[in-house]
XYZ file of C-alpha atoms in Angstrom:
591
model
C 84.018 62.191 91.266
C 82.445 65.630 92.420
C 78.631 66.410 91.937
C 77.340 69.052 91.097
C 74.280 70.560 89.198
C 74.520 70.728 85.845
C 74.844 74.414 85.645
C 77.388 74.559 88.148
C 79.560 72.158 85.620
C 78.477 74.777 83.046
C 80.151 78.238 84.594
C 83.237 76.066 85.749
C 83.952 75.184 82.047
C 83.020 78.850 80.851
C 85.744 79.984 83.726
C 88.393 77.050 82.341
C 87.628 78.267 78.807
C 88.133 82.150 79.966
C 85.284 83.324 80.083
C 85.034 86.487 82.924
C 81.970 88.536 81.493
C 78.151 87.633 80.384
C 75.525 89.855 79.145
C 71.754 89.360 79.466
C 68.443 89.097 81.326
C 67.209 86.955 83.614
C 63.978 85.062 83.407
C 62.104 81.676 85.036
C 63.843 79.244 83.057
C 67.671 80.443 83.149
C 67.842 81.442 87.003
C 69.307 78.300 87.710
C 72.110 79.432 85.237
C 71.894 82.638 87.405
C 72.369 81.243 90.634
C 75.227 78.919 89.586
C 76.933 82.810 88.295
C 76.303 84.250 91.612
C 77.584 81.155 93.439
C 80.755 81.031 91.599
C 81.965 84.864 91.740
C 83.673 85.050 88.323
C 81.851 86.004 85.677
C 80.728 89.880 85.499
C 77.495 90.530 84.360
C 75.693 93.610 82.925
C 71.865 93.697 82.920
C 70.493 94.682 79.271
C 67.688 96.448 78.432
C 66.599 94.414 76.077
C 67.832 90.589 74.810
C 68.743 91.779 71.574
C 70.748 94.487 73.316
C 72.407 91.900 75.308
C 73.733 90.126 72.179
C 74.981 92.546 70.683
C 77.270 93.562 73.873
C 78.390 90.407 73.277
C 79.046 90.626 69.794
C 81.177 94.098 70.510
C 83.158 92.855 73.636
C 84.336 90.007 71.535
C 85.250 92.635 68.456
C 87.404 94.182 70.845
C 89.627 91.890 72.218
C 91.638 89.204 70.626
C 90.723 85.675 72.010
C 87.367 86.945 73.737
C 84.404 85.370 73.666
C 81.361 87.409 74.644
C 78.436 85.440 76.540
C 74.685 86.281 76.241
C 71.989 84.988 78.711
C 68.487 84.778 78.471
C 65.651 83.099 79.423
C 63.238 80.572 77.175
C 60.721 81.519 74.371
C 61.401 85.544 73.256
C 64.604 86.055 74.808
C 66.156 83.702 72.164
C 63.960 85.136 69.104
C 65.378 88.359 70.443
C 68.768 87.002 70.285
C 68.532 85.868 66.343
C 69.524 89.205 65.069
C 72.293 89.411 67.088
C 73.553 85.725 66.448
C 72.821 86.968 62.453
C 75.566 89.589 62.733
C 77.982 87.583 64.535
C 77.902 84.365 62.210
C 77.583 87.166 59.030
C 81.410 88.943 60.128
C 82.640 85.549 62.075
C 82.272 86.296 65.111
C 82.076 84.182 67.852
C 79.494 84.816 70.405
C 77.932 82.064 73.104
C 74.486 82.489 73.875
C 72.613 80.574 76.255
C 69.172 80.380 76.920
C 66.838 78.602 79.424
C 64.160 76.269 78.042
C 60.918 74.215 79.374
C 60.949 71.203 81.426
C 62.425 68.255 79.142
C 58.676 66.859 79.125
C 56.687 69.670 78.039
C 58.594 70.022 74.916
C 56.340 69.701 71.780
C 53.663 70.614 73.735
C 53.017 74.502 73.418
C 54.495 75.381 76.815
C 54.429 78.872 77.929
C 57.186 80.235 76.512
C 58.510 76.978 74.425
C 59.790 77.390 71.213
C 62.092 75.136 69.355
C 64.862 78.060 69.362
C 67.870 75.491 67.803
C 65.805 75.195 65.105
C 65.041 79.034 64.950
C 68.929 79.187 65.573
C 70.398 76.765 63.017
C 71.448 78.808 59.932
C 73.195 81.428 61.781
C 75.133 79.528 64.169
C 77.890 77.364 63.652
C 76.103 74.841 66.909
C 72.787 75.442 68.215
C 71.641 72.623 70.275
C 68.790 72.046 73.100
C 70.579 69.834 75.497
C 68.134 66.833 76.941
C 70.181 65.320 79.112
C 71.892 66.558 81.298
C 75.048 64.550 81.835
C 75.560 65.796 78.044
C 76.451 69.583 79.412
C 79.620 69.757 79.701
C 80.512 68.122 76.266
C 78.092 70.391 74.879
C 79.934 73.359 76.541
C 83.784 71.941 75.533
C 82.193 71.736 71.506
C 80.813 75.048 71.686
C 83.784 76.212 72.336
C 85.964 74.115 69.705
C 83.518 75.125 67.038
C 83.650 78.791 67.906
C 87.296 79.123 67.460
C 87.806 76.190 65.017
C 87.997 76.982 61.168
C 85.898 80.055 60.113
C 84.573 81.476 63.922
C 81.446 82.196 64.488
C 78.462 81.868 67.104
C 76.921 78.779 69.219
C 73.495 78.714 70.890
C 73.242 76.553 73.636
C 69.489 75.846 74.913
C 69.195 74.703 78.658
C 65.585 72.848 79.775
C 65.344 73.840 83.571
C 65.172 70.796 85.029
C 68.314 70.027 83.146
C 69.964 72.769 84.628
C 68.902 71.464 87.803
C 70.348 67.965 87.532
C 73.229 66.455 89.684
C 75.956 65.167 87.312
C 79.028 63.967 87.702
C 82.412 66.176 86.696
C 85.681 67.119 87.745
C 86.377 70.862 87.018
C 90.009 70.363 87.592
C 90.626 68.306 84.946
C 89.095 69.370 82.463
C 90.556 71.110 79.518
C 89.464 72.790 76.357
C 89.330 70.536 72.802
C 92.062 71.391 70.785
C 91.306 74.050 68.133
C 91.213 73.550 64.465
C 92.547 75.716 61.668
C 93.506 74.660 58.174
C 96.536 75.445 57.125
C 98.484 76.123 53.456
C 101.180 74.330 52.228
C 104.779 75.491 51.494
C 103.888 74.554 47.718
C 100.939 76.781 47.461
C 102.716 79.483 49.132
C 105.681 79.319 46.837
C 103.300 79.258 43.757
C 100.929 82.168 45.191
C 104.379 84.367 45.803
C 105.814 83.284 42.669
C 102.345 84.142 40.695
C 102.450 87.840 42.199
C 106.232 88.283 41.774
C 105.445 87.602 38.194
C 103.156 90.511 38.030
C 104.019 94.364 37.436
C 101.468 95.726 39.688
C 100.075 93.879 42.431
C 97.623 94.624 45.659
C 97.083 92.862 48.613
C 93.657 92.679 49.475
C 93.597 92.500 53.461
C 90.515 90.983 54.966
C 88.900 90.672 58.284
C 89.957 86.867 58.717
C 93.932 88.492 59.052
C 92.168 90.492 61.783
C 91.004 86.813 63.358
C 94.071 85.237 63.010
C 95.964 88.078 64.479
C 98.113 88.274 61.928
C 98.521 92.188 61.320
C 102.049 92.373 61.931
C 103.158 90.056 59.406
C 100.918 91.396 56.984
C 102.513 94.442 57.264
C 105.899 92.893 57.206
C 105.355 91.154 53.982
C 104.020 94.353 52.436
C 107.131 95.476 53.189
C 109.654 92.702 52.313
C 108.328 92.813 48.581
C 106.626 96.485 48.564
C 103.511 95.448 47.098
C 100.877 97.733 48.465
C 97.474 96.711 50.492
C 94.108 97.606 50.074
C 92.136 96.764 53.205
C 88.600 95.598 53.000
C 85.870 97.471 55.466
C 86.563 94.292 57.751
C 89.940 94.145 57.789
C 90.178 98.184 58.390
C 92.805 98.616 60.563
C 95.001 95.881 59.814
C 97.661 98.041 58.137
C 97.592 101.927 59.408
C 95.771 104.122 57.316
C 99.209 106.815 56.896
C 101.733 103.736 56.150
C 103.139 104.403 52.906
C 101.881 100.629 51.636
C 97.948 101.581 52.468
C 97.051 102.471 49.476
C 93.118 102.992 50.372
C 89.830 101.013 50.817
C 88.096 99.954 47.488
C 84.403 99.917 46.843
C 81.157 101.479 46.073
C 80.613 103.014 49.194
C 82.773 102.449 52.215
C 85.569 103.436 49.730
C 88.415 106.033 48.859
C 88.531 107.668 45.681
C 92.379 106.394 45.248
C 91.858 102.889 46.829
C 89.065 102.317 43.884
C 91.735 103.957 41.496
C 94.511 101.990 42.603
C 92.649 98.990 42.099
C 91.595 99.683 39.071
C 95.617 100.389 37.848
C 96.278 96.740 39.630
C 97.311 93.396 37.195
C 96.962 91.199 40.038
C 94.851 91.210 43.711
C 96.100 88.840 46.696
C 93.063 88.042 48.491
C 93.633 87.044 52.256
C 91.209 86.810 54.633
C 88.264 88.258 52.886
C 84.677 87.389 51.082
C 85.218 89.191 48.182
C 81.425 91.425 49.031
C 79.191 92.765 46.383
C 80.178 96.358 48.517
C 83.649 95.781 48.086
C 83.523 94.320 44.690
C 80.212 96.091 42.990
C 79.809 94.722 39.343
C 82.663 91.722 38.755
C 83.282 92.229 35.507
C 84.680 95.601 36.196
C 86.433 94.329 39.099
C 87.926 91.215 37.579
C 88.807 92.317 34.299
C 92.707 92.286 33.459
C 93.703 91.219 36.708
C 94.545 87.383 38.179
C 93.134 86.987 41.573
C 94.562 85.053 44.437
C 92.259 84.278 47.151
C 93.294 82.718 50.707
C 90.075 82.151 53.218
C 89.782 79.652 55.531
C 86.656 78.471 54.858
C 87.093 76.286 51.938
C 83.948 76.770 50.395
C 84.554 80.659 50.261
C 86.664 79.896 47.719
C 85.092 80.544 44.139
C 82.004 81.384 45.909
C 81.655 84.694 44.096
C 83.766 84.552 41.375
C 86.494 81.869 40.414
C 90.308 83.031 41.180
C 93.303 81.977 39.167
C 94.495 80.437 42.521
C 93.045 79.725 45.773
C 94.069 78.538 48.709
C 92.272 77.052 51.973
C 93.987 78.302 54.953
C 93.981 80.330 58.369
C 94.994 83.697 57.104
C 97.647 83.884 59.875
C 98.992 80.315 59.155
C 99.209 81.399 55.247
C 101.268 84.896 55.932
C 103.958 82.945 57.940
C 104.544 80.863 55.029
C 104.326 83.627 52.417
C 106.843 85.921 54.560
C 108.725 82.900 54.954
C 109.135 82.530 50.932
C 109.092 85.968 50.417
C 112.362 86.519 52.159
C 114.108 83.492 50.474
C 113.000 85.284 46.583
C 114.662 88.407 48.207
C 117.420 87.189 49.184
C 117.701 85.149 45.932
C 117.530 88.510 43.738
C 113.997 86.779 42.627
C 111.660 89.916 43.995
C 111.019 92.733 41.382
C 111.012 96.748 42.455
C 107.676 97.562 42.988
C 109.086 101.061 44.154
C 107.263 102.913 41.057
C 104.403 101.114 41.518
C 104.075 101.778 45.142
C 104.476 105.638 44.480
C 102.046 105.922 41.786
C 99.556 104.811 44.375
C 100.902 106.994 46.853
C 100.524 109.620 44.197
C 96.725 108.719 44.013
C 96.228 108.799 47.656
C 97.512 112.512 47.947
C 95.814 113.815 45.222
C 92.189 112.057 45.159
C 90.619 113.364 48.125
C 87.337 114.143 48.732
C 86.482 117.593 50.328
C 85.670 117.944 54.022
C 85.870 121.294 55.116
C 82.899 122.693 54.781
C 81.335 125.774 56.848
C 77.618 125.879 56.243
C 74.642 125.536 58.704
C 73.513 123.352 59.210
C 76.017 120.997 59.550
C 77.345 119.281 56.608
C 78.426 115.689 57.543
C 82.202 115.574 55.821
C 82.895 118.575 58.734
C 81.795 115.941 61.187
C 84.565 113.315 60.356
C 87.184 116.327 60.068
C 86.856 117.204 63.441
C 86.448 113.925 64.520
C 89.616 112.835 63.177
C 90.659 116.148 64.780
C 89.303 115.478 68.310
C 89.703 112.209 69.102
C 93.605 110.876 67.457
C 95.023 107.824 66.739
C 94.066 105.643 69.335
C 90.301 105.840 69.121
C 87.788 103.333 69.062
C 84.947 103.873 66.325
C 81.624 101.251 66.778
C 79.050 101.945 64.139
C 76.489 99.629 61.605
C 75.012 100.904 58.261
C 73.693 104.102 57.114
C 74.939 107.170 55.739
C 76.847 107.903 59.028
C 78.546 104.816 58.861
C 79.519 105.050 54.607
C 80.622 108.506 55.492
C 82.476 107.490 58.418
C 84.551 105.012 56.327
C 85.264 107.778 53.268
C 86.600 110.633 56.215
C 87.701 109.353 58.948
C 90.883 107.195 59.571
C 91.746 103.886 60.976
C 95.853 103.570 62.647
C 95.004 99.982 64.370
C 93.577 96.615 64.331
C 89.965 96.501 66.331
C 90.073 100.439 65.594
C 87.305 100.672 63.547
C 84.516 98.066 64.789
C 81.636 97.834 62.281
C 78.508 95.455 61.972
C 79.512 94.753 58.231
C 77.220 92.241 56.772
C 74.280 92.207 58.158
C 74.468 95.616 59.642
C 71.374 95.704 61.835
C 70.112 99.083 63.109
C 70.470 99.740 66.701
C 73.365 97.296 66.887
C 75.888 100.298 67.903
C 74.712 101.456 71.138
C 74.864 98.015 72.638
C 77.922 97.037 70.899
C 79.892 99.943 71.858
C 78.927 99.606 75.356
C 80.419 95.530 74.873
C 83.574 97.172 73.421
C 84.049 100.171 76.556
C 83.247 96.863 78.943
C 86.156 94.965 77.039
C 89.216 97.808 76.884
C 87.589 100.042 79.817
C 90.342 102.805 79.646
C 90.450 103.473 75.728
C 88.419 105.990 74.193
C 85.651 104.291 72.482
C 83.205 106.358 70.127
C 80.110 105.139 68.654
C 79.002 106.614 65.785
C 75.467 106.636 64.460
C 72.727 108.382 62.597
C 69.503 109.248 64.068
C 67.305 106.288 63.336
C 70.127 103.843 64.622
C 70.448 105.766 67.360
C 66.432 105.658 68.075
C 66.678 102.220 67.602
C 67.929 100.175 71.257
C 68.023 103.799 72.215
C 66.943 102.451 75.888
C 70.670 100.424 76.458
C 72.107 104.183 76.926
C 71.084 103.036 81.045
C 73.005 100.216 80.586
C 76.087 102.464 80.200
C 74.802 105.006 83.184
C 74.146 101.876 85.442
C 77.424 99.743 84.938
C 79.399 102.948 84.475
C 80.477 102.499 81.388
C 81.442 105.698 79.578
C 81.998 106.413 75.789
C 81.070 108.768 73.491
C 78.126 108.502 71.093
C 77.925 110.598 68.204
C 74.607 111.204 66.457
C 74.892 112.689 63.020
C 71.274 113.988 63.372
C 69.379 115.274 59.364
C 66.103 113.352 60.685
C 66.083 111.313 57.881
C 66.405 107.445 56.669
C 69.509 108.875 54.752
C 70.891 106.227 52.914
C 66.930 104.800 52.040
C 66.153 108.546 50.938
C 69.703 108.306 48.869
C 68.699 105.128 47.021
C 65.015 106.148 46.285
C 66.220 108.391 44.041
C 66.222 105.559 41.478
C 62.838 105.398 41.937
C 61.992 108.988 41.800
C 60.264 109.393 45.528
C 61.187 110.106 48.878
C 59.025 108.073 50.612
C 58.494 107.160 54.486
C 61.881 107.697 55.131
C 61.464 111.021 57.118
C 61.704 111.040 60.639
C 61.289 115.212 61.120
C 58.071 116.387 62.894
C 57.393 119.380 65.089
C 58.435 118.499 68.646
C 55.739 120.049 70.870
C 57.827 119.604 73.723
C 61.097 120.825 72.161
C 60.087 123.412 69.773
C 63.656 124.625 70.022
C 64.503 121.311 67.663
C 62.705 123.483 64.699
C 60.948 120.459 63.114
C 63.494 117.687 64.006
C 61.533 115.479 65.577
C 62.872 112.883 68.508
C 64.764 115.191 71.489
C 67.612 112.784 71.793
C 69.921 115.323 74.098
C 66.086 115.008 76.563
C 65.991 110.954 76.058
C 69.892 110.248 76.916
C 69.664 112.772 80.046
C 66.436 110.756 80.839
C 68.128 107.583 80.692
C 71.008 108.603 83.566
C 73.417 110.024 80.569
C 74.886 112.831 79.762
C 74.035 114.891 76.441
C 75.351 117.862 73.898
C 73.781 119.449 70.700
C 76.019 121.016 67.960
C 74.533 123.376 65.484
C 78.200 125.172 64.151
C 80.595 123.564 62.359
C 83.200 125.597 64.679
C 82.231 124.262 67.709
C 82.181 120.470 67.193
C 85.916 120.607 68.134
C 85.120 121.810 71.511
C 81.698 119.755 72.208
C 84.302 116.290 71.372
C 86.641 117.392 73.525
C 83.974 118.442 76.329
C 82.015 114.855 76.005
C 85.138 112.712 76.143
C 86.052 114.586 79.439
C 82.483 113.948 80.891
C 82.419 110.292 79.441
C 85.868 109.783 81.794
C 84.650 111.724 85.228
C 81.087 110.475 85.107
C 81.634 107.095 83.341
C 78.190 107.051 81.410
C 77.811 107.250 77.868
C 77.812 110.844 76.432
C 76.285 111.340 73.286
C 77.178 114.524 71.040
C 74.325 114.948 68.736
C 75.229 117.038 65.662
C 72.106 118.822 63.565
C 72.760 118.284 60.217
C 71.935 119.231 57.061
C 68.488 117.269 56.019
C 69.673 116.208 52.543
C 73.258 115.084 51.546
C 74.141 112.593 49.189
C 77.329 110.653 50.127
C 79.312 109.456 46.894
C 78.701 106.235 46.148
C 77.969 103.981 42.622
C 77.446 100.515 41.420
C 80.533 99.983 39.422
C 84.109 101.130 41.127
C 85.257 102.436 37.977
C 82.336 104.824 38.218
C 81.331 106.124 41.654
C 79.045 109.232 41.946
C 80.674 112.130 43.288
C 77.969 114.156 44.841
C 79.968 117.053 46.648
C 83.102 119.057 45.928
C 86.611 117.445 45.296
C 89.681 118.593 47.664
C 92.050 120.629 45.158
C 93.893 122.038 48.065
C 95.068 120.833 51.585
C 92.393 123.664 53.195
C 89.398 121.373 51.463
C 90.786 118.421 53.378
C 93.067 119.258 56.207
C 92.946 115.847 58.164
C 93.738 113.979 55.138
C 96.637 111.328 55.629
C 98.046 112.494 52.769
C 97.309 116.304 51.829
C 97.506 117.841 49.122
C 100.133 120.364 48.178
């Protein structure tokens, strides 16, 4: 039997199990990980900023990519508190990220080490596994369940801890035969597909709801496909954005009280029954439940059985892989079609249709400064179908979801739960490293942007270009926008006068000076008309020099963005479209 160090055993199981790229930052107690990366060759790595930074690389390069698995490194004591947000956001949107970090000497555990802290602990309740490994022959089973756990059931993250000297032990294992555990996903039965089919083909008019778990399973295509075999339309959740193209005739719009279309809360509203697949049923999507539930029966298909009646109880759920649970509904669907047994949902299909041409919002707006709906119009303009959009919370991002449009899965990439600030940088700079020849833009608002501002080197070091758009009013935005409850506006404003940019006119942070600093390249917009132009410009640059270019926009300081608590009664802050000029990238325009 070979023998090897521990560590060694560790990167020749991350190499069986696929993995070719880590993110992270070396330190004492994880060079021995280090030098067993070096020594093997196969794993790329790009050298964060910052820890945090690191994991949220991972978390995007995973987002990007069916079947990838991002890897974070980092050394003992703070690099894994660093990492906890990051873990947070991947276990809160099922995502599975490894992250590995170097420990203390086995023996000076429980004894206030430099740099020892009991990080599984720390780690527990947003990982699926976090484990500090003690012995070393234990590694590679450690490794193989990390792995089985991270794709088994609902994914989500591990955290494996690694004492030094553990690292550093001989053990003995044979690369060559080794071979992943076999992954787990529970699967319906044809009974509870033929009852969930029969239950909607018994209603008049039904919605799919698609969630981000079809996105997991990969199971788009079929989604779409039994859309079509029974024309039942599909509202996708913020998650599962993507999953059905925003100008198919069966999208009927997003639903919501903020990351929402006017028509996709409508057609919900019209609905008698809502097919749940794949999704959490969130207070965002769902706002109050008793306008959301009332007069419709709810079917709800998650894998994670305890998801089920979680937030409210459905007339029928179902525990199953959301991929697993399509096959079997397309498979029934087709057999009540070709039976006679499927309704016309033709009528019901073009009212909604109806809804999405005629309730648009209004982008097209010429003042200065900037208003932000002219920002997604010429975004949607500028950058086509293909795109890449990374962003977390804020304004930017609720905006973002209302304007601009989504034609594939792992389109629109969005920190959705626990949407931390400064997770887009980072992650957008894991999604250019995973699909290095698409256009990938981030989008943020000024304080995300400030935040993890320093990982822009990352991008100018590795040479990884995207574009960065920074919807720039110098403001909290969406803390300003909810203070209005309370009457105030209160420590949310970022403006001050610049004295070594006076040319910013009182908006504070020069973040065209701090992304040039940082080895990248940088444009302002202050006219609506020229954002066309600065996209087009940027994406060029982020293609010949490879280094994120950010386009930051100067916006208007104060704009509400439409949003409510109830989805039968969202506040409509700005002007409706009445004609195809007020919204001329709409999918559907107005006459």
């Amino acid at each position: 039997m070979p023998r090897m160090r521990a560590v060694d055993a560790a990167v020749a199981i991350l190499e069986k199990e696929g993995v070719t790229q880590a993110f992270g930052v070396p330190g004492a107690a994880i060079n021995p990980f280090y030098s067993a990366m070096k020594a093997h060759g196969g794993i790329h790595h790009v050298l964060a900023r910052h820890v945090e930074g690191a994991s949220h690389m991972a978390d995007g390069y995973t987002r990007a990519k069916a079947g990838n698995i991002g890897l974070c490194v980092g050394t003992s004591g703070p690099a894994g508190t660093d990492m906890i947000t990051g873990l947070y956001a991947a276990w809160a949107d099922s995502v599975p990220i490894l992250c590995l970090t170097g420990q203390a000497p086995v023996a000076k555990l429980d004894k206030e080490d430099f740099q020892a802290v009991d990080i599984a602990s720390i780690a527990a309740p947003v990982t699926k596994m976090a484990k500090t490994v003690l012995e070393a022959g234990q590694v590679p089973a450690v490794f193989a369940q990390a792995f089985h756990l991270m794709r088994s059931g609902r994914p989500g993250p591990v955290l494996i801890d690694l004492p030094i000297d553990v690292q550093m032990t001989e053990i003995e294992f044979d690369p060559d035969t080794y071979t992943p555990l076999p992954v787990h996903r529970t699967a319906a039965t044809r009974a509870q597909a033929e009852k969930a089919i029969d239950m909607l083909l018994a209603a008049e008019r039904p919605v799919f709801i698609a969630g981000g778990g079809i996105v997991n399973a990969g199971a788009e295509a079929p989604l779409v496909e039994l859309a079509e075999t029974l024309g039942v339309p599909v509202i996708p959740t913020l998650m599962g954005w993507g999953a059905i193209p925003d100008d198919h005739p069966l999208m009927v719009g997003m639903a919501g009280l903020q990351t929402a279309h006017r028509y996709g809360n409508a057609n919900l509203l019209a609905s008698d029954l809502v097919f749940g697949i794949g999704n959490r049923w969130a207070n965002r999507h769902t706002g109050e439940l008793s306008t959301y539930t009332q007069g419709r029966t709810f079917i709800h298909v998650d894998i994670e059985p305890t998801q089920i009646g979680r937030v409210f109880a459905p007339d029928y759920g179902i525990a199953s892989d959301a991929g697993a649970a399509i096959e079997l509904f397309l498979e029934v669907a087709r057999e009540r079609k070709a039976a006679g047994a499927v309704g016309d949902y033709s009528g019901w299909a073009a009212e909604c249709a109806e809804r999405k041409r005629t309730m648009q919002r209004k982008t097209h707006f010429d003042e200065v400064p900037i208003k932000p709906q002219r920002v997604y119009e010429e975004m949607n303009r500028a950058f086509g179908r293909d795109v890449r959009y990374v962003t977390t919370i804020g304004l930017s991002q609720i905006a973002g979801a209302q304007f601009l449009h989504v034609y594939g899965s792992r389109h629109w990439i969005n920190a959705g739960q626990a949407g931390p600030l400064g997770w887009t940088g980072p992650a957008a700079l894991g999604v250019a490293r995973a699909v290095p020849e698409e256009t990938v833009v981030a989008l943020s608002g000024d304080y995300d942007f400030q935040f993890m501002l320093e990982e822009l080197a990352v991008g100018a070091q590795f040479a990884i270009g995207y574009v960065h758009v920074v919807v720039n009013n110098s403001y909290l935005g969406l803390i300003r926008q909810s203070q209005r409850a309370f009457d105030m506006d209160y420590q949310v404003q970022l403006a001050f006068d610049n004295i070594n940019s006076p040319e910013l006119e009182g908006y504070g942070v020069d973040h065209v000076k701090a992304a040039e600093a940082l080895g990248c390249k940088a444009i302002r917009v202050r006219r609506p008309d020229d954002l066309g132009d600065a996209f087009a410009k940027a994406t060029a640059m982020a293609a010949e020099f490879r280094v994120p270019v950010v386009v930051e926009v100067i916006l208007e300081r104060v704009t509400n963005i439409a949003m409510g608590v109830k989805i039968d009664s969202v506040n409509e802050f700005e002007s409706l479209a009445i004609s195809a000029e007020d919204a001329p990238t709409a999918v559907a325009l107005l006459d």
